Structure formats: structure tokens, C-alpha cells
Amino acid sequence: CVKMGVTSKTVERALAANGVQGVGEIIAFTKGKFAKMDKKGESYDAANYLAKMLNEGVGIKAPAVRKKEIEAKQKMAERAAARAAQDAAERAEEDLKRRFDEYRKECATQLIAQQSPAELAKLGELVAKALVVRQMVLRWQEVGQDPDKLDKRKGTDKIIFGAYVVPEALTLWGKPEDSDLEAFRALQGEFL
């Protein structure tokens, strides 16, 4: 205010009468008026106009308006916090599911490595029955129904292994908790 040419006495009187918040509201209101006048091309004496507004207390918000603004800010902050918490929970759940998927693949890989050729043939037949997409059926036949021959970096092989071989292997030889997300969650100590 003083930089704009308003006397310090005027500012002190306004502060005494309206407090810091009130003076801030008057200044914000007056800046809005200046912007409108600038837009219309009107001329004005900023120092005198602001001094008049400070002396008259024009632009001070009513207590009910202040209360509504505070409540609105609180609600926005609560919504933002709730959104952030929900986003964090969703990311945590996605991460848990990703780790569970990796865990299941690791369990299946270990179980497959421990099986006899007869048991592996049994797995191969179960996977062959489960496959329905022609391209996957052909690929499974191409690798001789041997999960070790799948290239897990390639899309089709990756899908065959993750969506068909892993569940069938865990069903055949795994423990029930190897396929239970909630049991895995409890083991990880994550209760969402």
C-alpha cells in the first residue's frame, strides 16, 4: 500500500479497524476493480482509490462469506486428500497384484523344474485343453507342449505361460495358498 502512495497512517487505521485479513480482502477487492478498469481503459488514481477503499472498508467479506470460503477450501482439501489416498491405495493394490503374479510364476517355474517327464506331459495336455486361441494352440504344439521351450519375452509365449501354464501347474502341484491373493497379502503384511 505504501509503495502505491497510500500513507502509512491510512494503512495503520485500516489494520486497526479491520485486521490483517480485512485489509487483505480490501486490497484483493481493489485489485479486482483495478483490473476491470484497466480492461475498460478507464483511468484512475491508484493511491487515492486504494486509500478511499481502506478508509471506507469496502471489499471486506461478511463473516458468513468468510465461513463459506473456509468450508469450501476445507472440502476441497478433504476431497484432494481422499483422492490421493484412493490413488495410493489403488497403486498399492496394483503393485501387490504384480508381485503376486511374479510370485505365482516363480512358484510354477520351480514346480515345473521338479516334475518327471510323465507329470510334464500331464501339464502339457491340461494346457492344450485350456487354450482356445488358434495361434496359441499352434504355438503350444510347436514347442512340443514343453513350458521350458516358451520364450517368455515374446507376447504369445508370455501369455501362454502366465495365463495357462502357471495356473495349471499350481493347480496340479502347488499349495492352495500359492493361488490365493488374500493369503499372499497376509504373508506380505499388507492389509489394504
Short mmCIF file of C-alpha atoms in Angstrom, two decimals:
data_model
loop_
_atom_site.label_atom_id
_atom_site.label_comp_id
_atom_site.label_asym_id
_atom_site.label_seq_id
_atom_site.Cartn_x
_atom_site.Cartn_y
_atom_site.Cartn_z
CA CYS A 1 0.00 0.00 0.00
CA VAL A 2 2.75 2.44 0.96
CA LYS A 3 4.60 1.67 -2.31
CA MET A 4 1.45 2.68 -4.19
CA GLY A 5 1.39 6.03 -2.38
CA VAL A 6 -1.08 5.31 0.41
CA THR A 7 0.10 6.85 3.67
CA SER A 8 1.22 4.58 6.44
CA LYS A 9 -1.32 6.24 8.78
CA THR A 10 -4.14 5.18 6.42
CA VAL A 11 -2.82 1.62 6.40
CA GLU A 12 -2.43 1.59 10.20
CA ARG A 13 -6.03 2.84 10.68
CA ALA A 14 -7.31 0.18 8.27
CA LEU A 15 -5.34 -2.52 10.09
CA ALA A 16 -6.67 -1.36 13.46
CA ALA A 17 -10.24 -1.23 12.20
CA ASN A 18 -10.32 -4.35 10.01
CA GLY A 19 -7.35 -6.52 10.95
CA VAL A 20 -4.85 -8.10 8.58
CA GLN A 21 -7.45 -10.35 6.98
CA GLY A 22 -9.81 -7.44 6.35
CA VAL A 23 -7.07 -5.29 4.81
CA GLY A 24 -6.05 -8.23 2.63
CA GLU A 25 -9.64 -8.59 1.45
CA ILE A 26 -9.88 -4.84 0.70
CA ILE A 27 -6.64 -4.97 -1.31
CA ALA A 28 -7.77 -8.06 -3.24
CA PHE A 29 -11.15 -6.44 -3.96
CA THR A 30 -9.46 -3.22 -5.07
CA LYS A 31 -7.03 -5.09 -7.34
CA GLY A 32 -10.05 -6.69 -8.97
CA LYS A 33 -11.55 -3.24 -9.51
CA PHE A 34 -8.24 -2.01 -11.00
CA ALA A 35 -8.19 -4.96 -13.39
CA LYS A 36 -11.74 -4.18 -14.56
CA MET A 37 -10.93 -0.50 -15.03
CA ASP A 38 -7.74 -1.38 -16.93
CA LYS A 39 -9.73 -3.69 -19.17
CA LYS A 40 -12.24 -0.94 -19.95
CA GLY A 41 -9.44 1.58 -20.47
CA GLU A 42 -10.62 3.80 -17.60
CA SER A 43 -8.10 5.99 -15.85
CA TYR A 44 -7.80 6.13 -12.07
CA ASP A 45 -5.52 7.31 -9.29
CA ALA A 46 -4.47 4.04 -7.66
CA ALA A 47 -3.22 5.60 -4.42
CA ASN A 48 -6.34 7.69 -3.79
CA TYR A 49 -8.69 4.89 -4.86
CA LEU A 50 -6.99 2.36 -2.57
CA ALA A 51 -6.85 4.87 0.31
CA LYS A 52 -10.60 5.51 -0.09
CA MET A 53 -11.32 1.76 -0.10
CA LEU A 54 -9.17 1.25 3.02
CA ASN A 55 -10.81 4.17 4.85
CA GLU A 56 -14.32 3.02 3.98
CA GLY A 57 -13.65 -0.69 4.44
CA VAL A 58 -15.02 -1.55 1.01
CA GLY A 59 -14.37 -5.13 0.00
CA ILE A 60 -14.40 -6.74 3.42
CA LYS A 61 -16.19 -10.04 3.31
CA ALA A 62 -19.06 -10.78 5.64
CA PRO A 63 -18.39 -13.41 8.30
CA ALA A 64 -20.82 -15.78 6.58
CA VAL A 65 -18.93 -15.41 3.28
CA ARG A 66 -15.60 -16.00 5.03
CA LYS A 67 -17.04 -19.07 6.72
CA LYS A 68 -18.34 -20.43 3.39
CA GLU A 69 -14.95 -19.86 1.75
CA ILE A 70 -13.15 -21.62 4.59
CA GLU A 71 -15.60 -24.53 4.42
CA ALA A 72 -15.20 -24.74 0.65
CA LYS A 73 -11.40 -24.80 0.99
CA GLN A 74 -11.64 -27.48 3.65
CA LYS A 75 -13.92 -29.59 1.46
CA MET A 76 -11.56 -29.22 -1.49
CA ALA A 77 -8.63 -30.21 0.70
CA GLU A 78 -10.56 -33.20 2.04
CA ARG A 79 -11.51 -34.30 -1.48
CA ALA A 80 -7.92 -33.91 -2.64
CA ALA A 81 -6.70 -35.93 0.35
CA ALA A 82 -9.33 -38.61 -0.27
CA ARG A 83 -8.38 -38.76 -3.96
CA ALA A 84 -4.70 -39.01 -3.06
CA ALA A 85 -5.42 -41.77 -0.54
CA GLN A 86 -7.55 -43.65 -3.08
CA ASP A 87 -4.85 -43.30 -5.75
CA ALA A 88 -2.23 -44.54 -3.30
CA ALA A 89 -4.41 -47.50 -2.33
CA GLU A 90 -5.00 -48.36 -6.00
CA ARG A 91 -1.27 -48.16 -6.75
CA ALA A 92 -0.53 -50.35 -3.73
CA GLU A 93 -3.15 -52.89 -4.86
CA GLU A 94 -1.74 -52.94 -8.40
CA ASP A 95 1.76 -53.41 -7.01
CA LEU A 96 0.57 -56.23 -4.78
CA LYS A 97 -1.11 -57.96 -7.72
CA ARG A 98 2.04 -57.55 -9.83
CA ARG A 99 4.18 -59.07 -7.06
CA PHE A 100 1.62 -61.88 -6.59
CA ASP A 101 1.75 -62.62 -10.31
CA GLU A 102 5.56 -62.74 -10.18
CA TYR A 103 5.40 -64.97 -7.10
CA ARG A 104 3.00 -67.37 -8.83
CA LYS A 105 5.23 -67.56 -11.91
CA GLU A 106 8.26 -68.26 -9.73
CA CYS A 107 6.39 -70.98 -7.81
CA ALA A 108 5.19 -72.57 -11.05
CA THR A 109 8.69 -72.44 -12.55
CA GLN A 110 10.12 -74.20 -9.50
CA LEU A 111 7.36 -76.81 -9.51
CA ILE A 112 7.80 -77.50 -13.24
CA ALA A 113 11.55 -77.98 -12.75
CA GLN A 114 10.87 -80.68 -10.13
CA GLN A 115 8.49 -82.80 -12.23
CA SER A 116 9.07 -86.00 -14.10
CA PRO A 117 8.50 -86.21 -17.88
CA ALA A 118 5.19 -88.01 -17.25
CA GLU A 119 3.98 -85.23 -14.98
CA LEU A 120 5.10 -82.60 -17.51
CA ALA A 121 3.15 -84.41 -20.23
CA LYS A 122 0.09 -84.27 -17.99
CA LEU A 123 0.60 -80.49 -17.62
CA GLY A 124 1.03 -80.18 -21.39
CA GLU A 125 -2.31 -81.87 -22.02
CA LEU A 126 -4.13 -79.71 -19.48
CA VAL A 127 -2.72 -76.54 -21.04
CA ALA A 128 -3.60 -77.80 -24.54
CA LYS A 129 -7.23 -78.31 -23.44
CA ALA A 130 -7.38 -74.85 -21.86
CA LEU A 131 -6.04 -72.96 -24.90
CA VAL A 132 -8.73 -71.63 -27.21
CA VAL A 133 -6.94 -69.10 -29.44
CA ARG A 134 -5.71 -70.84 -32.60
CA GLN A 135 -2.37 -69.00 -32.63
CA MET A 136 -1.67 -70.10 -29.05
CA VAL A 137 -2.72 -73.68 -29.75
CA LEU A 138 -0.32 -73.81 -32.70
CA ARG A 139 2.49 -72.26 -30.67
CA TRP A 140 1.93 -74.75 -27.83
CA GLN A 141 2.13 -77.61 -30.33
CA GLU A 142 5.24 -76.03 -31.89
CA VAL A 143 7.12 -76.09 -28.58
CA GLY A 144 6.05 -79.69 -28.02
CA GLN A 145 3.90 -78.75 -25.01
CA ASP A 146 7.09 -78.03 -23.10
CA PRO A 147 6.89 -74.90 -20.91
CA ASP A 148 10.71 -74.65 -20.85
CA LYS A 149 10.73 -74.03 -24.61
CA LEU A 150 8.49 -70.97 -24.34
CA ASP A 151 10.31 -67.67 -24.86
CA LYS A 152 8.77 -65.59 -22.08
CA ARG A 153 9.92 -62.37 -23.74
CA LYS A 154 7.56 -62.92 -26.69
CA GLY A 155 3.92 -61.89 -26.35
CA THR A 156 2.19 -65.15 -27.22
CA ASP A 157 4.61 -67.29 -25.21
CA LYS A 158 4.34 -64.92 -22.27
CA ILE A 159 0.54 -65.17 -22.33
CA ILE A 160 0.59 -68.96 -22.67
CA PHE A 161 2.94 -69.26 -19.72
CA GLY A 162 1.29 -66.69 -17.44
CA ALA A 163 -2.36 -67.36 -18.21
CA TYR A 164 -2.33 -71.12 -18.82
CA VAL A 165 0.84 -72.91 -17.70
CA VAL A 166 1.15 -71.16 -14.32
CA PRO A 167 -2.45 -71.76 -13.16
CA GLU A 168 -2.43 -75.38 -14.36
CA ALA A 169 0.95 -76.09 -12.72
CA LEU A 170 -0.19 -74.53 -9.45
CA THR A 171 -3.45 -76.47 -9.60
CA LEU A 172 -1.58 -79.75 -10.18
CA TRP A 173 1.33 -79.41 -7.78
CA GLY A 174 1.06 -76.18 -5.82
CA LYS A 175 -0.32 -75.42 -2.41
CA PRO A 176 -3.73 -73.72 -2.20
CA GLU A 177 -2.15 -70.55 -0.78
CA ASP A 178 0.01 -70.21 -3.92
CA SER A 179 -3.13 -69.16 -5.79
CA ASP A 180 -4.76 -67.14 -3.00
CA LEU A 181 -4.21 -63.40 -3.25
CA GLU A 182 -5.50 -62.79 0.28
CA ALA A 183 -3.08 -65.35 1.73
CA PHE A 184 -0.26 -63.66 -0.21
CA ARG A 185 -1.42 -60.27 1.11
CA ALA A 186 -1.30 -61.60 4.67
CA LEU A 187 2.19 -63.01 4.11
CA GLN A 188 3.31 -59.63 2.78
CA GLY A 189 1.84 -57.89 5.81
CA GLU A 190 -0.28 -55.66 3.63
CA PHE A 191 -3.80 -55.10 4.76
CA LEU A 192 -5.43 -52.60 2.43
#
